[in-house]
Short mmCIF file of C-alpha atoms in Angstrom, two decimals:
data_model
loop_
_atom_site.label_atom_id
_atom_site.label_comp_id
_atom_site.label_asym_id
_atom_site.label_seq_id
_atom_site.Cartn_x
_atom_site.Cartn_y
_atom_site.Cartn_z
CA UNK A 1 185.97 397.82 146.57
CA UNK A 2 188.86 395.59 144.98
CA UNK A 3 189.42 396.19 142.07
CA UNK A 4 187.64 392.70 140.91
CA UNK A 5 184.62 394.37 141.70
CA UNK A 6 185.14 398.05 139.76
CA UNK A 7 186.33 395.98 136.76
CA UNK A 8 183.23 393.65 136.95
CA UNK A 9 180.62 396.56 137.16
CA UNK A 10 182.14 398.13 134.68
CA UNK A 11 181.78 395.53 132.36
CA UNK A 12 178.70 394.81 132.90
CA UNK A 13 177.62 399.04 132.13
CA UNK A 14 179.58 398.33 128.81
CA UNK A 15 177.40 395.12 128.14
CA UNK A 16 174.12 397.06 129.44
CA UNK A 17 174.98 400.59 127.34
CA UNK A 18 176.27 398.30 124.42
CA UNK A 19 172.29 396.26 124.90
CA UNK A 20 170.31 399.96 125.18
CA UNK A 21 172.41 401.24 122.64
CA UNK A 22 171.48 397.86 120.08
CA UNK A 23 167.68 397.60 121.70
CA UNK A 24 166.81 401.51 121.15
CA UNK A 25 168.61 401.34 117.24
CA UNK A 26 166.15 397.97 116.25
CA UNK A 27 163.03 400.22 117.98
CA UNK A 28 164.00 402.96 115.53
CA UNK A 29 164.82 400.94 111.90
CA UNK A 30 161.93 399.12 112.86
CA UNK A 31 159.18 402.35 112.99
CA UNK A 32 161.87 403.72 110.22
CA UNK A 33 161.03 400.12 107.73
CA UNK A 34 157.08 400.39 109.35
CA UNK A 35 156.60 403.82 107.76
CA UNK A 36 158.41 403.05 104.37
CA UNK A 37 156.17 400.33 103.65
CA UNK A 38 153.41 403.23 103.33
CA UNK A 39 153.21 407.63 102.16
CA UNK A 40 151.21 407.33 105.07
CA UNK A 41 151.08 405.15 107.67
CA UNK A 42 147.96 407.56 109.78
CA UNK A 43 145.23 409.17 109.10
CA UNK A 44 146.74 412.57 109.73
CA UNK A 45 143.54 413.53 112.10
CA UNK A 46 144.40 414.27 115.96
CA UNK A 47 143.16 411.99 117.94
CA UNK A 48 140.19 412.80 119.15
CA UNK A 49 140.90 412.31 123.71
CA UNK A 50 143.28 415.46 122.51
CA UNK A 51 140.70 417.17 120.89
CA UNK A 52 138.71 416.52 123.82
CA UNK A 53 140.99 417.22 126.48
CA UNK A 54 142.56 419.85 125.61
CA UNK A 55 139.36 421.99 125.29
CA UNK A 56 139.04 425.18 126.63
CA UNK A 57 142.63 425.11 127.39
CA UNK A 58 144.98 428.70 127.55
CA UNK A 59 147.52 427.60 124.53
CA UNK A 60 150.84 428.66 125.30
CA UNK A 61 154.36 425.36 124.75
CA UNK A 62 153.24 422.03 123.98
CA UNK A 63 156.11 418.57 124.08
CA UNK A 64 153.75 415.86 121.90
CA UNK A 65 155.56 412.30 122.43
CA UNK A 66 156.10 409.53 120.30
CA UNK A 67 154.25 412.58 118.00
CA UNK A 68 154.19 410.38 114.55
CA UNK A 69 153.38 411.86 111.05
CA UNK A 70 152.89 414.34 113.57
CA UNK A 71 148.79 414.39 113.70
CA UNK A 72 148.50 415.82 116.64
CA UNK A 73 151.73 418.59 116.39
CA UNK A 74 150.49 419.69 113.86
CA UNK A 75 146.56 420.22 114.78
CA UNK A 76 148.02 422.03 118.36
CA UNK A 77 149.79 424.32 116.05
CA UNK A 78 146.37 425.59 114.14
CA UNK A 79 144.89 426.32 117.99
CA UNK A 80 148.01 428.04 118.65
CA UNK A 81 150.30 425.92 120.58
CA UNK A 82 153.51 426.25 120.29
CA UNK A 83 154.61 422.67 119.85
CA UNK A 84 158.35 420.62 120.52
CA UNK A 85 157.82 416.90 118.66
CA UNK A 86 159.33 414.58 119.21
CA UNK A 87 159.58 410.92 118.08
CA UNK A 88 162.21 407.79 117.42
CA UNK A 89 162.10 407.20 113.86
CA UNK A 90 163.40 410.11 111.50
CA UNK A 91 161.30 408.85 108.94
CA UNK A 92 158.24 409.38 110.70
CA UNK A 93 159.81 413.52 111.62
CA UNK A 94 159.94 414.01 107.81
CA UNK A 95 156.81 413.53 107.38
CA UNK A 96 155.39 415.31 109.40
CA UNK A 97 157.74 417.94 108.54
CA UNK A 98 156.83 418.23 105.27
CA UNK A 99 152.12 417.86 106.97
CA UNK A 100 153.72 421.68 109.17
CA UNK A 101 154.65 423.01 106.06
CA UNK A 102 151.74 421.62 103.46
CA UNK A 103 149.99 423.09 107.21
CA UNK A 104 151.78 426.75 106.62
CA UNK A 105 151.97 425.91 110.35
CA UNK A 106 156.13 425.14 110.14
CA UNK A 107 157.30 427.51 112.09
CA UNK A 108 155.41 427.08 115.75
CA UNK A 109 156.76 422.65 115.37
CA UNK A 110 160.22 422.27 116.84
CA UNK A 111 160.50 418.56 115.47
CA UNK A 112 163.18 415.96 117.70
CA UNK A 113 164.06 413.13 116.77
CA UNK A 114 164.53 410.84 120.53
CA UNK A 115 165.06 407.62 121.31
CA UNK A 116 162.37 408.64 124.65
CA UNK A 117 164.90 405.72 126.85
CA UNK A 118 167.68 407.07 126.66
CA UNK A 119 167.27 411.18 125.98
CA UNK A 120 164.39 413.49 126.34
CA UNK A 121 164.10 416.87 125.29
CA UNK A 122 164.94 419.72 127.67
CA UNK A 123 162.58 422.46 128.80
CA UNK A 124 159.02 421.92 130.85
CA UNK A 125 155.50 422.61 129.38
CA UNK A 126 151.51 424.04 128.81
CA UNK A 127 150.84 420.90 128.16
CA UNK A 128 152.25 417.45 127.57
CA UNK A 129 151.34 414.99 125.30
CA UNK A 130 151.35 411.14 125.07
CA UNK A 131 149.02 409.53 122.85
CA UNK A 132 149.15 405.83 122.73
CA UNK A 133 153.59 405.60 123.98
CA UNK A 134 153.84 401.54 123.92
CA UNK A 135 156.21 399.69 121.62
CA UNK A 136 156.70 396.38 121.05
CA UNK A 137 160.19 396.61 121.99
CA UNK A 138 161.84 397.28 124.70
CA UNK A 139 161.22 400.77 126.04
CA UNK A 140 161.43 401.67 130.46
CA UNK A 141 157.79 403.29 129.70
CA UNK A 142 156.80 404.56 133.24
CA UNK A 143 160.19 406.39 133.44
CA UNK A 144 159.31 408.43 129.85
CA UNK A 145 156.01 409.08 131.23
CA UNK A 146 157.49 410.47 135.09
CA UNK A 147 159.22 412.57 133.02
CA UNK A 148 156.79 413.87 131.23
CA UNK A 149 155.37 414.42 134.75
CA UNK A 150 158.34 415.66 135.69
CA UNK A 151 157.77 418.84 132.14
CA UNK A 152 155.18 420.25 133.05
CA UNK A 153 154.94 423.53 134.02
CA UNK A 154 153.15 424.71 137.42
CA UNK A 155 149.41 425.46 136.14
CA UNK A 156 150.18 422.80 133.37
CA UNK A 157 149.03 420.14 131.59
CA UNK A 158 149.77 416.29 131.89
CA UNK A 159 148.05 413.71 129.65
CA UNK A 160 148.51 410.81 128.48
CA UNK A 161 145.65 407.87 126.75
CA UNK A 162 146.83 404.42 125.94
CA UNK A 163 144.96 401.21 124.98
CA UNK A 164 143.49 398.68 127.66
CA UNK A 165 144.45 395.54 124.81
CA UNK A 166 145.00 395.14 121.43
CA UNK A 167 142.50 394.43 118.65
CA UNK A 168 139.89 391.97 118.91
CA UNK A 169 141.42 391.49 114.97
CA UNK A 170 144.69 390.11 115.96
CA UNK A 171 144.69 387.62 116.50
CA UNK A 172 148.23 386.60 118.10
CA UNK A 173 149.31 389.29 120.54
CA UNK A 174 152.57 389.97 121.08
CA UNK A 175 152.37 388.47 125.47
CA UNK A 176 155.40 391.07 126.26
CA UNK A 177 153.48 394.52 125.28
CA UNK A 178 152.03 395.58 128.76
CA UNK A 179 148.85 397.40 128.65
CA UNK A 180 148.60 399.16 132.78
CA UNK A 181 144.76 400.01 134.06
CA UNK A 182 144.62 403.87 134.42
CA UNK A 183 144.78 403.46 137.31
CA UNK A 184 148.19 401.70 137.48
CA UNK A 185 149.72 404.18 135.02
CA UNK A 186 148.37 406.74 137.29
CA UNK A 187 150.34 405.29 140.49
CA UNK A 188 153.05 404.48 138.43
CA UNK A 189 153.46 408.41 137.99
CA UNK A 190 154.25 408.46 141.61
CA UNK A 191 153.31 412.03 142.12
CA UNK A 192 154.28 414.23 145.12
CA UNK A 193 151.08 414.66 147.66
CA UNK A 194 149.38 417.75 147.13
CA UNK A 195 151.07 419.32 143.62
CA UNK A 196 149.17 417.33 141.76
CA UNK A 197 144.22 417.35 141.08
CA UNK A 198 143.27 414.41 138.62
CA UNK A 199 141.44 415.02 136.59
CA UNK A 200 140.50 412.46 134.08
CA UNK A 201 141.16 408.74 135.32
CA UNK A 202 138.69 406.42 133.88
CA UNK A 203 138.44 404.02 130.34
CA UNK A 204 136.22 404.83 126.84
CA UNK A 205 135.52 402.61 123.80
CA UNK A 206 136.14 404.26 120.80
CA UNK A 207 134.98 403.06 117.55
CA UNK A 208 137.20 402.13 114.17
CA UNK A 209 136.97 399.46 111.30
CA UNK A 210 138.61 396.40 111.26
CA UNK A 211 140.96 395.79 108.48
CA UNK A 212 138.15 393.46 106.53
CA UNK A 213 135.50 397.15 106.57
CA UNK A 214 133.71 395.66 109.75
CA UNK A 215 132.98 398.54 112.44
CA UNK A 216 134.67 397.55 115.42
CA UNK A 217 135.82 399.02 119.04
CA UNK A 218 138.76 399.48 120.58
CA UNK A 219 138.87 400.01 124.54
CA UNK A 220 141.32 402.89 125.64
CA UNK A 221 142.51 404.67 129.15
CA UNK A 222 142.48 408.81 129.73
CA UNK A 223 145.14 409.84 132.52
CA UNK A 224 144.72 413.42 132.66
CA UNK A 225 146.31 415.81 135.28
CA UNK A 226 147.28 419.75 136.00
CA UNK A 227 149.81 420.35 137.97
CA UNK A 228 149.02 422.75 140.66
CA UNK A 229 150.76 425.71 141.27
CA UNK A 230 152.74 427.10 143.94
CA UNK A 231 151.23 429.93 144.95
CA UNK A 232 147.89 427.87 145.55
#
């Protein structure tokens, strides 16, 4: 390899790294600003799909990716789970920690700041939950979800819930945002054959209220998998 080629690749790596850092900084700033616009952005209630799909699971260790203000993580902790919860927004994490203290489960949740495109929590977990992991900014979502699958312990559960599109009242959708089907999400995980059981891969309608107060619905999907134990 010539010195010229080496220098060129080094320059490109530096440029790519700078771009990635800039993208991460802008995404973190976007979410911090959004959370700062109100005292509470989300309801504080757990996502319905999380409640539904974890029914019957024996509480153990859980990883909540994109935890926001902590609604899911706090609910899991109340059910007896030991939770590691991550978000790109330090504002959201600060609020989540306060809410956990108020709910008297602060000792059961480890709040970690991660831009999941750049860093990922260590360890393995009995439950890994990615609820509505979408972003208007560039994000390597498929790679993040493959990292999520790799973090599931044997016998553990991977739960991915997402939107199929923008809500009906969104008049100017963002063309760069990808809303994959559950089948595409499952395929993109690139799971080793014979090591996982697909428990759910389907869509469902979610009832919600539009900004004008009228009832509406939004189509979401659920992908739920269980990692098989090596001993069968």
